[in-house]
Tab-separated table of C-alpha atoms in Angstrom:
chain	number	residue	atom	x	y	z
A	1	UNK	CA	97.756	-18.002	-60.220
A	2	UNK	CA	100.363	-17.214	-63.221
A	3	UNK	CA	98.051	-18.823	-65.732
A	4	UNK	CA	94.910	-16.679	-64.231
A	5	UNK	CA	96.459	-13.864	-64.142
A	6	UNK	CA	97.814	-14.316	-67.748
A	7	UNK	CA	94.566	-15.263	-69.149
A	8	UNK	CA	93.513	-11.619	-67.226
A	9	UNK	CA	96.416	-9.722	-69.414
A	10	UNK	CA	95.809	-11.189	-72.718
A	11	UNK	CA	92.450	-11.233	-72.828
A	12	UNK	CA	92.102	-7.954	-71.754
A	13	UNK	CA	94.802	-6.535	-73.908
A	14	UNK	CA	92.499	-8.251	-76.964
A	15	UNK	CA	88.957	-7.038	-76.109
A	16	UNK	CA	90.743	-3.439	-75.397
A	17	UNK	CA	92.267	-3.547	-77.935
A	18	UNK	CA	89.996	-4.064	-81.032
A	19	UNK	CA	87.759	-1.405	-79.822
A	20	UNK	CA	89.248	1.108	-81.600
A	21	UNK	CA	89.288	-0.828	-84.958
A	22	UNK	CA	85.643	-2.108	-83.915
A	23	UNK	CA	84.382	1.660	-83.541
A	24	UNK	CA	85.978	2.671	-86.353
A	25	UNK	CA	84.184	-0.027	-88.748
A	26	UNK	CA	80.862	0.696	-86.512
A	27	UNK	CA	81.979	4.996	-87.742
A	28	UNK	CA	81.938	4.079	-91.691
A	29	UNK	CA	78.975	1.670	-91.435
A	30	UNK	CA	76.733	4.684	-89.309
A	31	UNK	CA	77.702	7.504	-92.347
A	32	UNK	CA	77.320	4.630	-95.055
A	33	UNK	CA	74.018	4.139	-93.399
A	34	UNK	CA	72.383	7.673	-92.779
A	35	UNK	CA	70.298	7.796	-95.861
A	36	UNK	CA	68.608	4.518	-95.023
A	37	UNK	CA	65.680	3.625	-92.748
A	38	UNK	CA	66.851	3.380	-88.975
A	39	UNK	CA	66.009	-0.449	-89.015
A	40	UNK	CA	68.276	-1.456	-91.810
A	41	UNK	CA	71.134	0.640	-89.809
A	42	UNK	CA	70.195	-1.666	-86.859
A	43	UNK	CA	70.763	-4.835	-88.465
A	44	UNK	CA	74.184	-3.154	-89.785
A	45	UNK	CA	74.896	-2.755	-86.306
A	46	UNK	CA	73.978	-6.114	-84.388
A	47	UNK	CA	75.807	-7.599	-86.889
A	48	UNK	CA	79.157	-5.394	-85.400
A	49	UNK	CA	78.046	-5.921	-81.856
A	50	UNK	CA	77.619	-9.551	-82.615
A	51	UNK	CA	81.400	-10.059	-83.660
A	52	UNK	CA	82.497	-7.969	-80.906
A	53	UNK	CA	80.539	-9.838	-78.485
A	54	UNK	CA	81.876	-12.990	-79.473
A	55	UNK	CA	85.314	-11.883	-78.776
A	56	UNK	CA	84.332	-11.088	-75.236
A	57	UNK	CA	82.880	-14.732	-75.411
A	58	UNK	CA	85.703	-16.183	-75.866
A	59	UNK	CA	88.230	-14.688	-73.317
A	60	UNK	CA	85.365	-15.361	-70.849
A	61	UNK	CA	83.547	-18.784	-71.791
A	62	UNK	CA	86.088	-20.405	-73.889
A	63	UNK	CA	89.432	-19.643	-72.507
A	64	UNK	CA	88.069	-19.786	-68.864
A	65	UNK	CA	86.750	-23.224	-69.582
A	66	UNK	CA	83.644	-22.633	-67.241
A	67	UNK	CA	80.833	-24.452	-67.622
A	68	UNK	CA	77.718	-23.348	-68.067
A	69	UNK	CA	74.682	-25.388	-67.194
A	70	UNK	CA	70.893	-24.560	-67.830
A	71	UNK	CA	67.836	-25.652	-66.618
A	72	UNK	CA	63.993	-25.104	-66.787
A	73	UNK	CA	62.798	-24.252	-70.102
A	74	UNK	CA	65.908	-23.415	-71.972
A	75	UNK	CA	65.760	-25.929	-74.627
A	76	UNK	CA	62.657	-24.657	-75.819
A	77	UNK	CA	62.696	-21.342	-75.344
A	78	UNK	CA	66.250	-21.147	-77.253
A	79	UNK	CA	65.008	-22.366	-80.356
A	80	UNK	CA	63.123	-19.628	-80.963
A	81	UNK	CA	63.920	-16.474	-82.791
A	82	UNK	CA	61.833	-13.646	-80.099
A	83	UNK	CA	62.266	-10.455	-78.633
A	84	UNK	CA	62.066	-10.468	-75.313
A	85	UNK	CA	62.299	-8.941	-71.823
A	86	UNK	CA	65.417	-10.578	-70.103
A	87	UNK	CA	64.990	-10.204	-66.351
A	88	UNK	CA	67.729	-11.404	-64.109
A	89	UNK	CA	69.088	-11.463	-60.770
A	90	UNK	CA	72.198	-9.267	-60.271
A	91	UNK	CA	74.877	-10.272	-57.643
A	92	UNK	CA	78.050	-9.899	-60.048
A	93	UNK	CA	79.531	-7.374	-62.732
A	94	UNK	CA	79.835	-10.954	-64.879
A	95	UNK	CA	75.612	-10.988	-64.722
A	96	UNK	CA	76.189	-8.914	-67.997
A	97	UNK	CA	78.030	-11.857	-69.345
A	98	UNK	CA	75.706	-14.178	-68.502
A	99	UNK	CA	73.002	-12.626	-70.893
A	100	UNK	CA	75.606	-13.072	-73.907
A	101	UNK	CA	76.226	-16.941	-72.780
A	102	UNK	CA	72.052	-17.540	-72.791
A	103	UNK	CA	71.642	-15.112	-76.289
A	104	UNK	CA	74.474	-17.123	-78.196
A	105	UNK	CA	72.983	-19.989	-77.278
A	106	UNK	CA	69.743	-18.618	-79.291
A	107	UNK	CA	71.515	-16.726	-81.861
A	108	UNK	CA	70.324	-13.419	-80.747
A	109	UNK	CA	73.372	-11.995	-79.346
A	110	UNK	CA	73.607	-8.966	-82.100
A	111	UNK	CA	70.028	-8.060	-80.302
A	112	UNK	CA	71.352	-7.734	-76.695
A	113	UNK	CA	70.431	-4.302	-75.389
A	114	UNK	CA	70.550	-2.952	-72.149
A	115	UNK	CA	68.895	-0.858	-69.118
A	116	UNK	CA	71.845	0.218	-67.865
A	117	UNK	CA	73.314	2.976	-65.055
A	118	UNK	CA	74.143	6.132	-66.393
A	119	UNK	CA	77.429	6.227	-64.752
A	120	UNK	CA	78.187	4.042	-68.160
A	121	UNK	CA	78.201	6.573	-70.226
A	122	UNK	CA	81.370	8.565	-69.315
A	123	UNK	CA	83.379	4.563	-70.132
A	124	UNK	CA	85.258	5.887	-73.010
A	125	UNK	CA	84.730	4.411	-76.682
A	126	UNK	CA	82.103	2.450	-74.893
A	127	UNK	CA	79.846	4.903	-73.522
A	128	UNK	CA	78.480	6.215	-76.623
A	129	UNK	CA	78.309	3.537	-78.416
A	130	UNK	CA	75.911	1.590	-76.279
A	131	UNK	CA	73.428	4.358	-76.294
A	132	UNK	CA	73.604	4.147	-80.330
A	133	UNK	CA	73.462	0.320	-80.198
A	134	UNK	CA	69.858	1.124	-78.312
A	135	UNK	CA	70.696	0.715	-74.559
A	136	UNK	CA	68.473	2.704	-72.148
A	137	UNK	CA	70.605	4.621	-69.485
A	138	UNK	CA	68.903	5.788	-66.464
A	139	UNK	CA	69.761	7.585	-63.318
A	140	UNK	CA	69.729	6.426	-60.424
A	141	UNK	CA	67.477	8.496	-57.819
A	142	UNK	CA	66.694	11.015	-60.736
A	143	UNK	CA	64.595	8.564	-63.313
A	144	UNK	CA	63.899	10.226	-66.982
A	145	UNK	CA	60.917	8.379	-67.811
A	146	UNK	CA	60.411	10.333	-71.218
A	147	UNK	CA	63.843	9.452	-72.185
A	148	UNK	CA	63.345	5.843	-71.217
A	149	UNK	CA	59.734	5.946	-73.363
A	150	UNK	CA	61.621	7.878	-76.129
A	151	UNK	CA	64.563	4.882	-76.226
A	152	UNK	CA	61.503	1.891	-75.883
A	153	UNK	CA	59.479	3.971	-79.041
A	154	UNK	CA	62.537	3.125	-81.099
A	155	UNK	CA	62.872	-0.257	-79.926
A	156	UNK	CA	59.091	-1.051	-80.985
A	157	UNK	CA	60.042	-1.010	-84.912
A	158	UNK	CA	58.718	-4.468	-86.128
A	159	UNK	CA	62.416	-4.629	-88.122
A	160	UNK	CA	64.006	-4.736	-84.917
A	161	UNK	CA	64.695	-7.574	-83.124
A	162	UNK	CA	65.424	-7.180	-79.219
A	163	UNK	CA	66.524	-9.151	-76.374
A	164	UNK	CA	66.056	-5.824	-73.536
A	165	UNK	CA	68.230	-6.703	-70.730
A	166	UNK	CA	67.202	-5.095	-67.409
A	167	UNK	CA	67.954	-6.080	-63.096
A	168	UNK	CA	65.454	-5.023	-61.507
A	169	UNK	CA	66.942	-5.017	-58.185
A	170	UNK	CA	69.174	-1.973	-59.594
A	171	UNK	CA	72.485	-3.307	-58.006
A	172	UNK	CA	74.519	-6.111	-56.860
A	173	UNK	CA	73.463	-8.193	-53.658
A	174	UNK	CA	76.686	-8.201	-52.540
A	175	UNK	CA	77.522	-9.459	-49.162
A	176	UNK	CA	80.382	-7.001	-48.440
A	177	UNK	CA	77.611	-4.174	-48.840
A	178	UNK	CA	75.209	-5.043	-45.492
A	179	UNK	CA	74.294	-1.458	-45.073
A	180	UNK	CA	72.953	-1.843	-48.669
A	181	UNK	CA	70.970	-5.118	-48.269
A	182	UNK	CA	69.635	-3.958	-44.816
A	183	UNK	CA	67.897	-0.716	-46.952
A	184	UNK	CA	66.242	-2.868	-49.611
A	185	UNK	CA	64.965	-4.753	-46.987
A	186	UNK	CA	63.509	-1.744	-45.159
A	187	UNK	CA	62.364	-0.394	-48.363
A	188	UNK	CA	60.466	-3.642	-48.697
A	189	UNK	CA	59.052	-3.474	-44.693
A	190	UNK	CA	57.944	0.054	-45.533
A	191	UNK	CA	56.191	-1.094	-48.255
A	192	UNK	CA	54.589	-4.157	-46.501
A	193	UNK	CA	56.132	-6.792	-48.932
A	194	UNK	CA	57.919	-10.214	-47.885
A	195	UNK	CA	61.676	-9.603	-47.368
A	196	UNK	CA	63.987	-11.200	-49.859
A	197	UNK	CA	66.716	-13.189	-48.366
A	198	UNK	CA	68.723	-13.453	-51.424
A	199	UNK	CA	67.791	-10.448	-53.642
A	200	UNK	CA	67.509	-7.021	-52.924
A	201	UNK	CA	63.905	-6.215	-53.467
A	202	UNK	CA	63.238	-5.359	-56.803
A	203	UNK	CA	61.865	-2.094	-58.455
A	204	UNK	CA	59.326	-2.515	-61.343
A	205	UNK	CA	58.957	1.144	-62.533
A	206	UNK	CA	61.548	-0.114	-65.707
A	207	UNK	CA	60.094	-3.517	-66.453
A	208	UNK	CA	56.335	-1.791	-66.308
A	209	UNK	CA	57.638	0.961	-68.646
A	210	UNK	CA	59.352	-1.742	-70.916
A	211	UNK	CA	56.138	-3.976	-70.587
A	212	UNK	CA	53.880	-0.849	-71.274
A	213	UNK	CA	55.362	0.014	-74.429
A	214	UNK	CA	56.780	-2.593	-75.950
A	215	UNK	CA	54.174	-5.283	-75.068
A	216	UNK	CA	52.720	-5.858	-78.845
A	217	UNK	CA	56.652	-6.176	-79.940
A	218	UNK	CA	57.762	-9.187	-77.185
A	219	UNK	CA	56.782	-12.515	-77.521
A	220	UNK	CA	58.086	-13.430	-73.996
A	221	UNK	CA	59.854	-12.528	-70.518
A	222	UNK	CA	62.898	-14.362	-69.887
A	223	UNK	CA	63.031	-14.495	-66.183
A	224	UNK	CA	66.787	-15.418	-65.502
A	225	UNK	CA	68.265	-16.490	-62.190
A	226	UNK	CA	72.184	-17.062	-61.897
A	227	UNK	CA	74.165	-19.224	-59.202
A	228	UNK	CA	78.040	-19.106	-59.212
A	229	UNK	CA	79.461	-22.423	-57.875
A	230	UNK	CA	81.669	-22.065	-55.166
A	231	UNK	CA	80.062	-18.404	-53.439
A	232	UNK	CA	78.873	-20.744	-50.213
A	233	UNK	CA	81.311	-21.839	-47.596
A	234	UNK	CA	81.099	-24.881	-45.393
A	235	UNK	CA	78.993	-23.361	-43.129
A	236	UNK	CA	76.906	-22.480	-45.122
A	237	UNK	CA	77.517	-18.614	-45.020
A	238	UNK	CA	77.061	-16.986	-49.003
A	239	UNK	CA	79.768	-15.583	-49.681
A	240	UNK	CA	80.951	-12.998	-52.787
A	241	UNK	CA	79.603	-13.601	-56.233
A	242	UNK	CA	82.896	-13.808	-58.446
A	243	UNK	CA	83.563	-10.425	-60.053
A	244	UNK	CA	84.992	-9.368	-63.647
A	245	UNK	CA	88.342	-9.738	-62.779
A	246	UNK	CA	87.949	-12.976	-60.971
A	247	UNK	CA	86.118	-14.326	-63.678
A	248	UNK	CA	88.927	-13.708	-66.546
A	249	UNK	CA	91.430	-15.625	-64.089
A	250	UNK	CA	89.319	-18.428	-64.090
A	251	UNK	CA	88.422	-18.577	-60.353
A	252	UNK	CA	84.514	-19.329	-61.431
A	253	UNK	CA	84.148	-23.109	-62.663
A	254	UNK	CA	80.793	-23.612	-62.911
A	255	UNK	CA	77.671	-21.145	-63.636
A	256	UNK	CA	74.711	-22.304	-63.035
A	257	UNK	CA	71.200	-20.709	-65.241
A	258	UNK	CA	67.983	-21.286	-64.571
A	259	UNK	CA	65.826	-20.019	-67.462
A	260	UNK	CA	61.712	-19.914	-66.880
A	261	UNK	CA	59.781	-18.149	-70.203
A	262	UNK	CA	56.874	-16.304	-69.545
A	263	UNK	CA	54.846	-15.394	-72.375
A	264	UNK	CA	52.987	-12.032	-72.716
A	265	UNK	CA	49.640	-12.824	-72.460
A	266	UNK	CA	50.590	-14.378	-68.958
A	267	UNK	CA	51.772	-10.775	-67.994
A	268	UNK	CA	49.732	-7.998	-65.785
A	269	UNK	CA	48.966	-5.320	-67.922
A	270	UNK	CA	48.592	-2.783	-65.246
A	271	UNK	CA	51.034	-1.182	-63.184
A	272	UNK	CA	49.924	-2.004	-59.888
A	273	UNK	CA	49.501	-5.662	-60.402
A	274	UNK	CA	52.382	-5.921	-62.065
A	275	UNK	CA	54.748	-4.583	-59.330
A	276	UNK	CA	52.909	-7.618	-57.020
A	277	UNK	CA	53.675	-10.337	-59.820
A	278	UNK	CA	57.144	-9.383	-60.024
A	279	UNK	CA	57.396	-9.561	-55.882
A	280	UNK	CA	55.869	-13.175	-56.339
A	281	UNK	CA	58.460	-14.126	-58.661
A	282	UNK	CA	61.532	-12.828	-56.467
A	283	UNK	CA	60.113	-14.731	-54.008
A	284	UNK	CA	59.992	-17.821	-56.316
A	285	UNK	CA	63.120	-16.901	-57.415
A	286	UNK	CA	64.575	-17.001	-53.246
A	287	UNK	CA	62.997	-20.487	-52.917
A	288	UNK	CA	64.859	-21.755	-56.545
A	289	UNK	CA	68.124	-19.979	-54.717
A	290	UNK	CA	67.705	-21.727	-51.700
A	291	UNK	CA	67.043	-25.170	-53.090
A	292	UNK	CA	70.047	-25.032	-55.740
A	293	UNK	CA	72.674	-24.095	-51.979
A	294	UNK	CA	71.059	-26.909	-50.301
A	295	UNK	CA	71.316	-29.486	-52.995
A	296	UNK	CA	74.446	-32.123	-53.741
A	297	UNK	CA	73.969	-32.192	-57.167
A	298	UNK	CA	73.156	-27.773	-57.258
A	299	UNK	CA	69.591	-28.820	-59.031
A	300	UNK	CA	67.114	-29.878	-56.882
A	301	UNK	CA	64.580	-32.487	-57.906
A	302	UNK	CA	62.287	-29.627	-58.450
A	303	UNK	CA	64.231	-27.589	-60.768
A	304	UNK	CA	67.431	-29.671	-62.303
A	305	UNK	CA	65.883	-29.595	-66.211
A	306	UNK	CA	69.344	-30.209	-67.648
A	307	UNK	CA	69.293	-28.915	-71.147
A	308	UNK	CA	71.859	-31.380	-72.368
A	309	UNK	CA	72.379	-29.719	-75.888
A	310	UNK	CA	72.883	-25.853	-74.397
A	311	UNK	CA	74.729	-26.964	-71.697
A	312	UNK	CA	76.820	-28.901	-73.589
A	313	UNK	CA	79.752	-27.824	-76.464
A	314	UNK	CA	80.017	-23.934	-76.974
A	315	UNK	CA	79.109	-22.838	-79.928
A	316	UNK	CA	81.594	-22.518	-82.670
A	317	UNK	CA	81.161	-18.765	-82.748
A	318	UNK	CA	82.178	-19.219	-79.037
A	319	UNK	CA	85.294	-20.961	-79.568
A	320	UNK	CA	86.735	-18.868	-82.598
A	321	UNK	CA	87.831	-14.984	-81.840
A	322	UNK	CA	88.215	-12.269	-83.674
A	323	UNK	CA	92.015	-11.750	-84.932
A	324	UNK	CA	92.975	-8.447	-83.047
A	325	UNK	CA	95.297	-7.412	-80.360
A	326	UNK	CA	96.575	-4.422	-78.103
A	327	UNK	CA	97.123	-3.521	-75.069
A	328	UNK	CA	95.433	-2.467	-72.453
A	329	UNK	CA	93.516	-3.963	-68.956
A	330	UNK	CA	92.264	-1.379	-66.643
A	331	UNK	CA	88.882	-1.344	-68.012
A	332	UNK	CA	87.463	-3.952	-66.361
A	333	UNK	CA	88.524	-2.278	-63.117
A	334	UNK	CA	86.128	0.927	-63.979
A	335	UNK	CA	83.659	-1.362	-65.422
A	336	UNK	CA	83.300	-2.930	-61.862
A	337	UNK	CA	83.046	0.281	-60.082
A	338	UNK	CA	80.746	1.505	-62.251
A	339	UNK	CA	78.549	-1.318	-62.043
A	340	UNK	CA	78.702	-1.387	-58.521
């Protein structure tokens, strides 16, 4: 408990920290860079977000000594240097992390952006800067699509390399929220499509905007599912993803990440079939859920791919941070509520 919550002080007294520094470097390179084409200022600036990102890396990979294990087509599809659409389940404020753990892995970290609530943008020092980084925010209940079509244009630049993050299910499935899982799955009965028994049923208005526009520019969907060990008790009853907080104190030890690549061509390129197709793959994505809880060994003959050389020794950019400190941990605490 002393050593968790430690780990939760000092780490968060380091990534708080350096963010002023880190803005201030990002502050000289955007004025140094106005005269130049926008790409070349984007490369400038997953190159910061890259070292930053790293940091978090290591307070949350390293020093937690989780282990991460991946399965399904992760070897291959980490090899390669794409831009993709990286679809994931979302049951924790960590799921965030989870993309940086996969896009290290690849070397595309620096290209992580995000579709992402707009209650993000009041986090100070951080709110701002994710928009310039190239992170989509929307609001929930009162969707901009121009904005979100204005934000993809920019993201289509052949310069610019792009992992787009989004969860389509909007927020957490999180157990402690019934009245929320019992709307999704009324939303889905009014809409005469299968309740999820693990997800909240997905919205594909995003990923068909994201697919619409940028569907030249990606090479791939990454669809994403994430297990933390430990969330089912004896009886079998799922309990409470592990949250940021938890997470820092070490309380998750393993994370589980089953990676399935979809390439374009493979996708519907209309709106209507693709809001089935993504339905279908929840569904798939229930059954790979289900067979991981019921498993000994959390695979499943049907799905355990191990990817010996991801899952196995983090990356050296992983294991070495970035030499800053401060002080400072409440962040994380309006970071959860505002991922809620």
């Amino acid at each position: 408990m002393i050593v968790g919550f430690s780990r939760y002080v000092v780490g968060s007294a380091f990534m708080i920290g350096v963010a002023p520094e880190y803005l201030g470097v990002w502050l000289i390179w955007r004025g140094a860079s106005i005269a130049l084409p926008g790409w070349m200022y984007q490369w400038g600036d997953d190159k910061l977000y890259s070292l930053y990102q790293r940091l978090i890396l290591f307070f949350f990979e390293t020093c937690t000594r989780v282990e991460v294990v991946m399965y399904g087509d992760a070897e291959e599809a980490l090899k390669k240097k794409e831009s993709v659409l990286y679809i994931s389940n979302h049951q924790s404020t960590v799921d965030w992390l989870i993309a940086d753990m996969v896009s290290v892995r690849a070397g595309c970290i620096g290209h992580l952006r995000y579709i992402m609530k707009d209650s993000l943008q009041m986090l100070p020092l951080y709110g701002h800067y994710f928009y310039a980084h190239g992170c989509i925010y929307v609001k929930r209940g009162k969707f901009n699509q121009g904005k979100m079509i204005n934000a993809l244009n920019y993201l289509r630049h052949p310069n610019i390399c792009t992992w787009l993050v989004i969860f389509p299910e909007g927020t957490r499935y999180y157990p402690k929220t019934p009245k929320v899982i019992e709307k999704s799955q009324q939303y889905a009965r009014d809409n005469n499509v299968q309740v999820l028994k693990h997800h909240l049923t997905p919205k594909s208005r995003g990923t068909w905007l994201a697919v619409e526009h940028l569907h030249e520019k990606l090479d791939a969907i990454y669809d994403v599912s994430v297990f933390y060990d430990g969330i089912v008790a004896k009886d079998g009853v799922r309990g409470c993803a592990p949250q940021l907080i938890e997470f820092l104190m070490g309380r998750c030890k393993k994370v589980h990440i089953h990676l399935r690549r979809i390439p374009m061509n493979e996708v519907p390129n209309n709106e209507e079939d693709l809001k089935t197709w993504m339905h279908n793959f929840y569904l798939e994505k229930d059954d790979l859920v289900q067979n991981l809880w019921k498993s000994d060994n959390q695979g499943g003959a049907a799905h355990r791919q191990i990817c010996s050389n991801v899952s196995g020794p983090r990356p050296w950019h992983v294991r070495v941070p970035e030499p800053y400190f401060c002080l400072n941990g409440k962040y994380f605490e309006y970071f959860e509520d505002a991922m809620a």
